[in-house]
Amino acid sequence: MSKEIKVGRLVRDFPTTELTVTRGEDSTTTLTFPASSEAPIDRWFGTEVLAHDRSAIRMERIERGAAPFLFNHDWNDPIGMIDRASVKDGRLIVDAHLFATARAKEVQQMVDGGLRNVSIGYQMHTVEEDSKTNIFTSRDWE
């Protein structure tokens, strides 16, 4: 008997000090940072792990340039776009650029002032349960 757990869109916080800010000659601000990892997260249904081998993460939206960079997951507060992503050392590393808007400039000032926490919204498509450890590993997510 299989049991199905419906969780919808999820969020993971990822405090990081590994944020690189680059300012181009055209005044474009690019941020490079780890957005997620394989660190286990306790959820109401058990411990969740996101696999970070390249085949586990659906990158199509990012590759199409269709992944917005949102402030606090607010779809009404886009501050830029995710340009690229790669998997390195069990983490998803992203490059994002900020828009040339007043709001994005405000966020840039927050980053310049020390804001370093990031959070990623994601959806799991396939989850494997280890019933002995109550660990749920997603090997297909975006």
mmCIF file of N, CA and C in Angstrom:
data_model
loop_
_atom_site.group_PDB
_atom_site.id
_atom_site.type_symbol
_atom_site.label_atom_id
_atom_site.label_comp_id
_atom_site.label_asym_id
_atom_site.label_seq_id
_atom_site.Cartn_x
_atom_site.Cartn_y
_atom_site.Cartn_z
ATOM 1 N N MET A 1 0.849 -1.179 0.000
ATOM 2 C CA MET A 1 0.000 0.000 0.000
ATOM 3 C C MET A 1 0.886 1.231 0.000
ATOM 4 N N SER A 2 0.627 2.142 -0.903
ATOM 5 C CA SER A 2 1.416 3.371 -0.928
ATOM 6 C C SER A 2 0.597 4.497 -0.331
ATOM 7 N N LYS A 3 1.285 5.341 0.376
ATOM 8 C CA LYS A 3 0.600 6.500 0.927
ATOM 9 C C LYS A 3 1.109 7.733 0.201
ATOM 10 N N GLU A 4 0.235 8.650 -0.020
ATOM 11 C CA GLU A 4 0.587 9.856 -0.740
ATOM 12 C C GLU A 4 0.514 11.037 0.213
ATOM 13 N N ILE A 5 1.572 11.820 0.203
ATOM 14 C CA ILE A 5 1.620 13.027 1.026
ATOM 15 C C ILE A 5 1.603 14.218 0.081
ATOM 16 N N LYS A 6 0.602 15.051 0.199
ATOM 17 C CA LYS A 6 0.530 16.259 -0.621
ATOM 18 C C LYS A 6 0.990 17.430 0.223
ATOM 19 N N VAL A 7 2.056 18.081 -0.249
ATOM 20 C CA VAL A 7 2.601 19.190 0.535
ATOM 21 C C VAL A 7 2.584 20.508 -0.216
ATOM 22 N N GLY A 8 2.371 20.495 -1.511
ATOM 23 C CA GLY A 8 2.360 21.739 -2.274
ATOM 24 C C GLY A 8 3.742 22.356 -2.363
ATOM 25 N N ARG A 9 3.776 23.656 -2.576
ATOM 26 C CA ARG A 9 5.031 24.382 -2.700
ATOM 27 C C ARG A 9 5.654 24.558 -1.316
ATOM 28 N N LEU A 10 6.944 24.301 -1.230
ATOM 29 C CA LEU A 10 7.653 24.382 0.040
ATOM 30 C C LEU A 10 8.728 25.469 -0.009
ATOM 31 N N VAL A 11 9.237 25.813 1.160
ATOM 32 C CA VAL A 11 10.258 26.852 1.289
ATOM 33 C C VAL A 11 11.369 26.323 2.179
ATOM 34 N N ARG A 12 12.599 26.662 1.850
ATOM 35 C CA ARG A 12 13.772 26.347 2.668
ATOM 36 C C ARG A 12 14.577 27.607 2.872
ATOM 37 N N ASP A 13 14.920 27.899 4.122
ATOM 38 C CA ASP A 13 15.819 29.013 4.429
ATOM 39 C C ASP A 13 17.244 28.512 4.335
ATOM 40 N N PHE A 14 18.118 29.373 3.857
ATOM 41 C CA PHE A 14 19.515 29.010 3.705
ATOM 42 C C PHE A 14 20.374 30.206 4.080
ATOM 43 N N PRO A 15 20.751 30.312 5.373
ATOM 44 C CA PRO A 15 21.621 31.423 5.762
ATOM 45 C C PRO A 15 22.997 31.226 5.133
ATOM 46 N N THR A 16 23.514 32.256 4.496
ATOM 47 C CA THR A 16 24.787 32.103 3.807
ATOM 48 C C THR A 16 25.678 33.311 3.997
ATOM 49 N N THR A 17 26.935 33.060 4.090
ATOM 50 C CA THR A 17 27.913 34.134 4.073
ATOM 51 C C THR A 17 28.647 34.113 2.744
ATOM 52 N N GLU A 18 28.301 33.148 1.916
ATOM 53 C CA GLU A 18 28.974 32.966 0.634
ATOM 54 C C GLU A 18 28.243 33.690 -0.485
ATOM 55 N N LEU A 19 28.014 34.947 -0.291
ATOM 56 C CA LEU A 19 27.334 35.763 -1.294
ATOM 57 C C LEU A 19 28.365 36.641 -1.978
ATOM 58 N N THR A 20 28.405 36.554 -3.301
ATOM 59 C CA THR A 20 29.305 37.393 -4.077
ATOM 60 C C THR A 20 28.466 38.400 -4.842
ATOM 61 N N VAL A 21 28.803 39.670 -4.687
ATOM 62 C CA VAL A 21 28.117 40.746 -5.391
ATOM 63 C C VAL A 21 29.072 41.296 -6.442
ATOM 64 N N THR A 22 28.606 41.335 -7.693
ATOM 65 C CA THR A 22 29.410 41.861 -8.788
ATOM 66 C C THR A 22 28.636 42.989 -9.446
ATOM 67 N N ARG A 23 29.307 44.089 -9.666
ATOM 68 C CA ARG A 23 28.673 45.216 -10.357
ATOM 69 C C ARG A 23 29.353 45.403 -11.700
ATOM 70 N N GLY A 24 28.566 45.290 -12.755
ATOM 71 C CA GLY A 24 29.100 45.430 -14.100
ATOM 72 C C GLY A 24 29.290 46.885 -14.480
ATOM 73 N N GLU A 25 29.988 47.090 -15.577
ATOM 74 C CA GLU A 25 30.215 48.448 -16.075
ATOM 75 C C GLU A 25 28.909 49.139 -16.433
ATOM 76 N N ASP A 26 27.889 48.357 -16.759
ATOM 77 C CA ASP A 26 26.582 48.917 -17.099
ATOM 78 C C ASP A 26 25.700 49.098 -15.856
ATOM 79 N N SER A 27 26.302 49.014 -14.663
ATOM 80 C CA SER A 27 25.618 49.167 -13.370
ATOM 81 C C SER A 27 24.721 47.996 -13.000
ATOM 82 N N THR A 28 24.797 46.893 -13.747
ATOM 83 C CA THR A 28 24.027 45.708 -13.401
ATOM 84 C C THR A 28 24.640 45.054 -12.171
ATOM 85 N N THR A 29 23.794 44.706 -11.213
ATOM 86 C CA THR A 29 24.251 44.009 -10.019
ATOM 87 C C THR A 29 23.905 42.537 -10.159
ATOM 88 N N THR A 30 24.923 41.677 -10.018
ATOM 89 C CA THR A 30 24.741 40.235 -10.072
ATOM 90 C C THR A 30 25.105 39.651 -8.716
ATOM 91 N N LEU A 31 24.272 38.738 -8.245
ATOM 92 C CA LEU A 31 24.502 38.044 -6.981
ATOM 93 C C LEU A 31 24.734 36.568 -7.276
ATOM 94 N N THR A 32 25.749 35.987 -6.662
ATOM 95 C CA THR A 32 26.023 34.560 -6.762
ATOM 96 C C THR A 32 26.001 34.005 -5.352
ATOM 97 N N PHE A 33 25.194 32.940 -5.134
ATOM 98 C CA PHE A 33 25.045 32.417 -3.782
ATOM 99 C C PHE A 33 24.488 30.996 -3.813
ATOM 100 N N PRO A 34 24.750 30.220 -2.750
ATOM 101 C CA PRO A 34 24.096 28.917 -2.640
ATOM 102 C C PRO A 34 22.641 29.131 -2.217
ATOM 103 N N ALA A 35 21.723 28.465 -2.910
ATOM 104 C CA ALA A 35 20.296 28.640 -2.633
ATOM 105 C C ALA A 35 19.691 27.459 -1.893
ATOM 106 N N SER A 36 20.329 26.295 -1.983
ATOM 107 C CA SER A 36 19.811 25.116 -1.288
ATOM 108 C C SER A 36 20.932 24.107 -1.115
ATOM 109 N N SER A 37 20.664 23.120 -0.270
ATOM 110 C CA SER A 37 21.654 22.076 -0.024
ATOM 111 C C SER A 37 20.936 20.774 0.312
ATOM 112 N N GLU A 38 21.719 19.765 0.602
ATOM 113 C CA GLU A 38 21.175 18.472 0.996
ATOM 114 C C GLU A 38 20.926 18.387 2.500
ATOM 115 N N ALA A 39 21.024 19.485 3.197
ATOM 116 C CA ALA A 39 20.806 19.488 4.650
ATOM 117 C C ALA A 39 19.392 19.006 4.953
ATOM 118 N N PRO A 40 19.240 18.096 5.902
ATOM 119 C CA PRO A 40 17.899 17.604 6.251
ATOM 120 C C PRO A 40 17.087 18.681 6.967
ATOM 121 N N ILE A 41 15.793 18.706 6.665
ATOM 122 C CA ILE A 41 14.862 19.657 7.270
ATOM 123 C C ILE A 41 13.725 18.860 7.905
ATOM 124 N N ASP A 42 13.415 19.159 9.151
ATOM 125 C CA ASP A 42 12.296 18.489 9.811
ATOM 126 C C ASP A 42 10.980 19.097 9.335
ATOM 127 N N ARG A 43 10.099 18.240 8.850
ATOM 128 C CA ARG A 43 8.772 18.643 8.392
ATOM 129 C C ARG A 43 7.746 17.878 9.223
ATOM 130 N N TRP A 44 6.477 18.234 9.063
ATOM 131 C CA TRP A 44 5.420 17.568 9.824
ATOM 132 C C TRP A 44 5.304 16.092 9.474
ATOM 133 N N PHE A 45 5.756 15.702 8.273
ATOM 134 C CA PHE A 45 5.622 14.316 7.833
ATOM 135 C C PHE A 45 6.890 13.495 8.057
ATOM 136 N N GLY A 46 7.982 14.124 8.489
ATOM 137 C CA GLY A 46 9.257 13.437 8.699
ATOM 138 C C GLY A 46 10.399 14.351 8.321
ATOM 139 N N THR A 47 11.550 13.786 8.084
ATOM 140 C CA THR A 47 12.733 14.559 7.703
ATOM 141 C C THR A 47 12.854 14.576 6.188
ATOM 142 N N GLU A 48 12.977 15.777 5.648
ATOM 143 C CA GLU A 48 13.046 15.951 4.197
ATOM 144 C C GLU A 48 14.479 16.243 3.775
ATOM 145 N N VAL A 49 14.891 15.598 2.685
ATOM 146 C CA VAL A 49 16.198 15.845 2.082
ATOM 147 C C VAL A 49 15.977 16.071 0.594
ATOM 148 N N LEU A 50 16.601 17.097 0.055
ATOM 149 C CA LEU A 50 16.578 17.334 -1.384
ATOM 150 C C LEU A 50 17.882 16.808 -1.971
ATOM 151 N N ALA A 51 17.787 15.807 -2.831
ATOM 152 C CA ALA A 51 18.983 15.294 -3.501
ATOM 153 C C ALA A 51 19.543 16.402 -4.394
ATOM 154 N N HIS A 52 20.856 16.502 -4.451
ATOM 155 C CA HIS A 52 21.487 17.561 -5.238
ATOM 156 C C HIS A 52 22.426 17.026 -6.309
ATOM 157 N N ASP A 53 22.162 15.797 -6.798
ATOM 158 C CA ASP A 53 22.886 15.402 -7.991
ATOM 159 C C ASP A 53 22.168 16.085 -9.155
ATOM 160 N N ARG A 54 22.890 16.331 -10.223
ATOM 161 C CA ARG A 54 22.372 17.148 -11.339
ATOM 162 C C ARG A 54 21.055 16.610 -11.896
ATOM 163 N N SER A 55 20.881 15.305 -11.896
ATOM 164 C CA SER A 55 19.662 14.727 -12.465
ATOM 165 C C SER A 55 18.448 14.895 -11.551
ATOM 166 N N ALA A 56 18.649 15.288 -10.306
ATOM 167 C CA ALA A 56 17.531 15.399 -9.365
ATOM 168 C C ALA A 56 16.791 16.729 -9.477
ATOM 169 N N ILE A 57 17.451 17.747 -9.988
ATOM 170 C CA ILE A 57 16.874 19.096 -9.997
ATOM 171 C C ILE A 57 16.421 19.452 -11.407
ATOM 172 N N ARG A 58 15.157 19.781 -11.540
ATOM 173 C CA ARG A 58 14.638 20.234 -12.829
ATOM 174 C C ARG A 58 15.045 21.703 -13.017
ATOM 175 N N MET A 59 15.920 21.950 -13.975
ATOM 176 C CA MET A 59 16.472 23.290 -14.184
ATOM 177 C C MET A 59 15.884 24.007 -15.395
ATOM 178 N N GLU A 60 14.851 23.431 -15.999
ATOM 179 C CA GLU A 60 14.338 23.990 -17.246
ATOM 180 C C GLU A 60 13.908 25.452 -17.121
ATOM 181 N N ARG A 61 13.218 25.800 -16.039
ATOM 182 C CA ARG A 61 12.756 27.195 -15.878
ATOM 183 C C ARG A 61 13.935 28.150 -15.802
ATOM 184 N N ILE A 62 14.949 27.758 -15.087
ATOM 185 C CA ILE A 62 16.135 28.611 -14.981
ATOM 186 C C ILE A 62 16.811 28.715 -16.340
ATOM 187 N N GLU A 63 16.960 27.592 -17.016
ATOM 188 C CA GLU A 63 17.622 27.582 -18.327
ATOM 189 C C GLU A 63 16.856 28.392 -19.367
ATOM 190 N N ARG A 64 15.540 28.483 -19.221
ATOM 191 C CA ARG A 64 14.718 29.292 -20.136
ATOM 192 C C ARG A 64 14.693 30.766 -19.743
ATOM 193 N N GLY A 65 15.317 31.109 -18.613
ATOM 194 C CA GLY A 65 15.284 32.495 -18.138
ATOM 195 C C GLY A 65 13.937 32.858 -17.545
ATOM 196 N N ALA A 66 13.219 31.867 -17.012
ATOM 197 C CA ALA A 66 11.855 32.079 -16.525
ATOM 198 C C ALA A 66 11.723 31.941 -15.013
ATOM 199 N N ALA A 67 12.829 32.072 -14.276
ATOM 200 C CA ALA A 67 12.781 31.939 -12.815
ATOM 201 C C ALA A 67 13.002 33.318 -12.188
ATOM 202 N N PRO A 68 11.950 33.934 -11.676
ATOM 203 C CA PRO A 68 12.111 35.254 -11.085
ATOM 204 C C PRO A 68 12.831 35.203 -9.743
ATOM 205 N N PHE A 69 13.498 36.267 -9.419
ATOM 206 C CA PHE A 69 14.179 36.439 -8.137
ATOM 207 C C PHE A 69 13.245 37.318 -7.305
ATOM 208 N N LEU A 70 12.612 36.707 -6.301
ATOM 209 C CA LEU A 70 11.571 37.379 -5.524
ATOM 210 C C LEU A 70 12.091 37.777 -4.149
ATOM 211 N N PHE A 71 11.545 38.838 -3.595
ATOM 212 C CA PHE A 71 11.873 39.222 -2.229
ATOM 213 C C PHE A 71 10.836 38.578 -1.321
ATOM 214 N N ASN A 72 11.296 37.775 -0.370
ATOM 215 C CA ASN A 72 10.435 37.073 0.595
ATOM 216 C C ASN A 72 9.338 36.241 -0.070
ATOM 217 N N HIS A 73 9.660 35.616 -1.185
ATOM 218 C CA HIS A 73 8.732 34.722 -1.898
ATOM 219 C C HIS A 73 7.472 35.434 -2.381
ATOM 220 N N ASP A 74 7.517 36.745 -2.455
ATOM 221 C CA ASP A 74 6.341 37.533 -2.834
ATOM 222 C C ASP A 74 6.311 37.711 -4.351
ATOM 223 N N TRP A 75 5.358 37.041 -5.006
ATOM 224 C CA TRP A 75 5.241 37.132 -6.461
ATOM 225 C C TRP A 75 4.932 38.554 -6.908
ATOM 226 N N ASN A 76 4.481 39.395 -5.989
ATOM 227 C CA ASN A 76 4.223 40.802 -6.306
ATOM 228 C C ASN A 76 5.439 41.678 -6.036
ATOM 229 N N ASP A 77 6.565 41.077 -5.663
ATOM 230 C CA ASP A 77 7.773 41.834 -5.352
ATOM 231 C C ASP A 77 8.999 41.222 -6.045
ATOM 232 N N PRO A 78 8.963 41.151 -7.397
ATOM 233 C CA PRO A 78 10.138 40.635 -8.105
ATOM 234 C C PRO A 78 11.246 41.686 -8.098
ATOM 235 N N ILE A 79 12.470 41.241 -7.794
ATOM 236 C CA ILE A 79 13.588 42.186 -7.750
ATOM 237 C C ILE A 79 14.647 41.859 -8.796
ATOM 238 N N GLY A 80 14.475 40.754 -9.499
ATOM 239 C CA GLY A 80 15.437 40.371 -10.525
ATOM 240 C C GLY A 80 15.068 39.028 -11.120
ATOM 241 N N MET A 81 16.046 38.433 -11.790
ATOM 242 C CA MET A 81 15.849 37.130 -12.420
ATOM 243 C C MET A 81 17.037 36.226 -12.105
ATOM 244 N N ILE A 82 16.762 34.923 -12.010
ATOM 245 C CA ILE A 82 17.823 33.938 -11.875
ATOM 246 C C ILE A 82 18.361 33.689 -13.284
ATOM 247 N N ASP A 83 19.656 33.859 -13.460
ATOM 248 C CA ASP A 83 20.264 33.717 -14.783
ATOM 249 C C ASP A 83 20.842 32.335 -15.036
ATOM 250 N N ARG A 84 21.463 31.752 -14.032
ATOM 251 C CA ARG A 84 22.126 30.463 -14.166
ATOM 252 C C ARG A 84 22.066 29.729 -12.832
ATOM 253 N N ALA A 85 22.235 28.423 -12.918
ATOM 254 C CA ALA A 85 22.346 27.619 -11.705
ATOM 255 C C ALA A 85 23.220 26.416 -12.008
ATOM 256 N N SER A 86 23.921 25.965 -10.990
ATOM 257 C CA SER A 86 24.745 24.770 -11.126
ATOM 258 C C SER A 86 24.761 24.055 -9.783
ATOM 259 N N VAL A 87 25.127 22.798 -9.823
ATOM 260 C CA VAL A 87 25.231 22.006 -8.606
ATOM 261 C C VAL A 87 26.708 21.809 -8.316
ATOM 262 N N LYS A 88 27.092 22.156 -7.087
ATOM 263 C CA LYS A 88 28.491 22.004 -6.683
ATOM 264 C C LYS A 88 28.549 21.639 -5.212
ATOM 265 N N ASP A 89 29.262 20.571 -4.905
ATOM 266 C CA ASP A 89 29.458 20.129 -3.519
ATOM 267 C C ASP A 89 28.141 19.970 -2.763
ATOM 268 N N GLY A 90 27.137 19.381 -3.418
ATOM 269 C CA GLY A 90 25.866 19.114 -2.757
ATOM 270 C C GLY A 90 25.011 20.348 -2.526
ATOM 271 N N ARG A 91 25.281 21.420 -3.283
ATOM 272 C CA ARG A 91 24.488 22.648 -3.142
ATOM 273 C C ARG A 91 24.107 23.186 -4.513
ATOM 274 N N LEU A 92 22.979 23.864 -4.563
ATOM 275 C CA LEU A 92 22.545 24.554 -5.772
ATOM 276 C C LEU A 92 23.073 25.982 -5.683
ATOM 277 N N ILE A 93 23.941 26.354 -6.630
ATOM 278 C CA ILE A 93 24.539 27.689 -6.671
ATOM 279 C C ILE A 93 23.857 28.457 -7.802
ATOM 280 N N VAL A 94 23.367 29.656 -7.499
ATOM 281 C CA VAL A 94 22.669 30.444 -8.517
ATOM 282 C C VAL A 94 23.355 31.790 -8.741
ATOM 283 N N ASP A 95 23.198 32.275 -9.961
ATOM 284 C CA ASP A 95 23.565 33.635 -10.336
ATOM 285 C C ASP A 95 22.267 34.347 -10.648
ATOM 286 N N ALA A 96 22.075 35.504 -10.051
ATOM 287 C CA ALA A 96 20.867 36.289 -10.294
ATOM 288 C C ALA A 96 21.262 37.738 -10.529
ATOM 289 N N HIS A 97 20.501 38.413 -11.359
ATOM 290 C CA HIS A 97 20.751 39.846 -11.524
ATOM 291 C C HIS A 97 19.562 40.623 -10.967
ATOM 292 N N LEU A 98 19.849 41.787 -10.453
ATOM 293 C CA LEU A 98 18.803 42.669 -9.943
ATOM 294 C C LEU A 98 18.299 43.555 -11.063
ATOM 295 N N PHE A 99 17.021 43.840 -11.040
ATOM 296 C CA PHE A 99 16.439 44.774 -11.992
ATOM 297 C C PHE A 99 16.951 46.188 -11.711
ATOM 298 N N ALA A 100 16.800 47.061 -12.675
ATOM 299 C CA ALA A 100 17.166 48.471 -12.508
ATOM 300 C C ALA A 100 15.932 49.248 -12.060
ATOM 301 N N THR A 101 15.349 48.815 -10.942
ATOM 302 C CA THR A 101 14.164 49.480 -10.401
ATOM 303 C C THR A 101 14.495 50.052 -9.030
ATOM 304 N N ALA A 102 13.663 50.966 -8.572
ATOM 305 C CA ALA A 102 13.870 51.551 -7.244
ATOM 306 C C ALA A 102 13.814 50.468 -6.171
ATOM 307 N N ARG A 103 12.895 49.518 -6.302
ATOM 308 C CA ARG A 103 12.760 48.459 -5.305
ATOM 309 C C ARG A 103 14.006 47.577 -5.273
ATOM 310 N N ALA A 104 14.520 47.206 -6.442
ATOM 311 C CA ALA A 104 15.721 46.372 -6.489
ATOM 312 C C ALA A 104 16.922 47.125 -5.925
ATOM 313 N N LYS A 105 16.990 48.412 -6.157
ATOM 314 C CA LYS A 105 18.078 49.218 -5.587
ATOM 315 C C LYS A 105 17.970 49.263 -4.062
ATOM 316 N N GLU A 106 16.746 49.291 -3.552
ATOM 317 C CA GLU A 106 16.533 49.243 -2.101
ATOM 318 C C GLU A 106 17.047 47.912 -1.533
ATOM 319 N N VAL A 107 16.738 46.819 -2.218
ATOM 320 C CA VAL A 107 17.220 45.506 -1.782
ATOM 321 C C VAL A 107 18.739 45.450 -1.892
ATOM 322 N N GLN A 108 19.297 46.033 -2.947
ATOM 323 C CA GLN A 108 20.751 46.069 -3.096
ATOM 324 C C GLN A 108 21.395 46.777 -1.904
ATOM 325 N N GLN A 109 20.775 47.829 -1.423
ATOM 326 C CA GLN A 109 21.298 48.524 -0.240
ATOM 327 C C GLN A 109 21.235 47.618 0.990
ATOM 328 N N MET A 110 20.182 46.798 1.100
ATOM 329 C CA MET A 110 20.096 45.844 2.209
ATOM 330 C C MET A 110 21.222 44.823 2.124
ATOM 331 N N VAL A 111 21.496 44.330 0.914
ATOM 332 C CA VAL A 111 22.585 43.371 0.719
ATOM 333 C C VAL A 111 23.911 44.034 1.064
ATOM 334 N N ASP A 112 24.108 45.266 0.591
ATOM 335 C CA ASP A 112 25.336 46.000 0.910
ATOM 336 C C ASP A 112 25.484 46.202 2.418
ATOM 337 N N GLY A 113 24.352 46.308 3.112
ATOM 338 C CA GLY A 113 24.359 46.490 4.558
ATOM 339 C C GLY A 113 24.508 45.203 5.349
ATOM 340 N N GLY A 114 24.509 44.060 4.669
ATOM 341 C CA GLY A 114 24.762 42.808 5.374
ATOM 342 C C GLY A 114 23.700 41.736 5.245
ATOM 343 N N LEU A 115 22.581 41.987 4.569
ATOM 344 C CA LEU A 115 21.551 40.963 4.393
ATOM 345 C C LEU A 115 22.151 39.764 3.667
ATOM 346 N N ARG A 116 22.065 38.586 4.276
ATOM 347 C CA ARG A 116 22.694 37.409 3.692
ATOM 348 C C ARG A 116 21.790 36.187 3.643
ATOM 349 N N ASN A 117 20.628 36.216 4.237
ATOM 350 C CA ASN A 117 19.764 35.043 4.226
ATOM 351 C C ASN A 117 19.027 34.937 2.902
ATOM 352 N N VAL A 118 18.970 33.737 2.377
ATOM 353 C CA VAL A 118 18.188 33.478 1.171
ATOM 354 C C VAL A 118 17.245 32.328 1.470
ATOM 355 N N SER A 119 16.232 32.205 0.665
ATOM 356 C CA SER A 119 15.257 31.146 0.829
ATOM 357 C C SER A 119 14.794 30.746 -0.555
ATOM 358 N N ILE A 120 14.614 29.467 -0.748
ATOM 359 C CA ILE A 120 14.199 28.969 -2.053
ATOM 360 C C ILE A 120 12.817 28.331 -1.943
ATOM 361 N N GLY A 121 11.978 28.635 -2.901
ATOM 362 C CA GLY A 121 10.690 27.974 -3.015
ATOM 363 C C GLY A 121 10.842 26.824 -4.004
ATOM 364 N N TYR A 122 10.238 25.693 -3.722
ATOM 365 C CA TYR A 122 10.423 24.533 -4.589
ATOM 366 C C TYR A 122 9.233 23.596 -4.474
ATOM 367 N N GLN A 123 9.188 22.675 -5.424
ATOM 368 C CA GLN A 123 8.154 21.653 -5.435
ATOM 369 C C GLN A 123 8.813 20.302 -5.663
ATOM 370 N N MET A 124 8.448 19.326 -4.857
ATOM 371 C CA MET A 124 8.978 17.968 -5.013
ATOM 372 C C MET A 124 8.034 17.177 -5.916
ATOM 373 N N HIS A 125 8.609 16.456 -6.874
ATOM 374 C CA HIS A 125 7.805 15.634 -7.782
ATOM 375 C C HIS A 125 7.867 14.156 -7.420
ATOM 376 N N THR A 126 9.023 13.697 -6.966
ATOM 377 C CA THR A 126 9.192 12.305 -6.576
ATOM 378 C C THR A 126 9.912 12.261 -5.240
ATOM 379 N N VAL A 127 9.378 11.451 -4.322
ATOM 380 C CA VAL A 127 9.961 11.351 -2.990
ATOM 381 C C VAL A 127 10.095 9.872 -2.638
ATOM 382 N N GLU A 128 11.264 9.516 -2.130
ATOM 383 C CA GLU A 128 11.500 8.154 -1.661
ATOM 384 C C GLU A 128 11.519 8.167 -0.139
ATOM 385 N N GLU A 129 10.780 7.247 0.473
ATOM 386 C CA GLU A 129 10.727 7.176 1.931
ATOM 387 C C GLU A 129 11.594 6.033 2.432
ATOM 388 N N ASP A 130 12.413 6.337 3.420
ATOM 389 C CA ASP A 130 13.131 5.299 4.160
ATOM 390 C C ASP A 130 12.348 5.106 5.452
ATOM 391 N N SER A 131 11.552 4.049 5.510
ATOM 392 C CA SER A 131 10.651 3.852 6.647
ATOM 393 C C SER A 131 11.396 3.590 7.954
ATOM 394 N N LYS A 132 12.634 3.135 7.886
ATOM 395 C CA LYS A 132 13.412 2.887 9.107
ATOM 396 C C LYS A 132 13.862 4.186 9.760
ATOM 397 N N THR A 133 14.182 5.194 8.939
ATOM 398 C CA THR A 133 14.700 6.457 9.486
ATOM 399 C C THR A 133 13.685 7.596 9.411
ATOM 400 N N ASN A 134 12.567 7.375 8.721
ATOM 401 C CA ASN A 134 11.552 8.412 8.489
ATOM 402 C C ASN A 134 12.137 9.599 7.718
ATOM 403 N N ILE A 135 13.068 9.285 6.804
ATOM 404 C CA ILE A 135 13.671 10.301 5.930
ATOM 405 C C ILE A 135 13.025 10.190 4.561
ATOM 406 N N PHE A 136 12.580 11.325 4.070
ATOM 407 C CA PHE A 136 11.949 11.426 2.742
ATOM 408 C C PHE A 136 12.926 12.183 1.831
ATOM 409 N N THR A 137 13.453 11.517 0.817
ATOM 410 C CA THR A 137 14.422 12.130 -0.086
ATOM 411 C C THR A 137 13.770 12.380 -1.425
ATOM 412 N N SER A 138 13.813 13.635 -1.861
ATOM 413 C CA SER A 138 13.286 13.972 -3.173
ATOM 414 C C SER A 138 14.423 13.897 -4.186
ATOM 415 N N ARG A 139 14.229 13.036 -5.177
ATOM 416 C CA ARG A 139 15.215 12.880 -6.242
ATOM 417 C C ARG A 139 14.699 13.473 -7.553
ATOM 418 N N ASP A 140 13.618 14.218 -7.455
ATOM 419 C CA ASP A 140 13.044 14.919 -8.604
ATOM 420 C C ASP A 140 12.298 16.134 -8.056
ATOM 421 N N TRP A 141 12.916 17.318 -8.175
ATOM 422 C CA TRP A 141 12.303 18.536 -7.634
ATOM 423 C C TRP A 141 12.698 19.738 -8.486
ATOM 424 N N GLU A 142 11.927 20.820 -8.312
ATOM 425 C CA GLU A 142 12.241 22.063 -9.024
ATOM 426 C C GLU A 142 11.886 23.252 -8.147
#
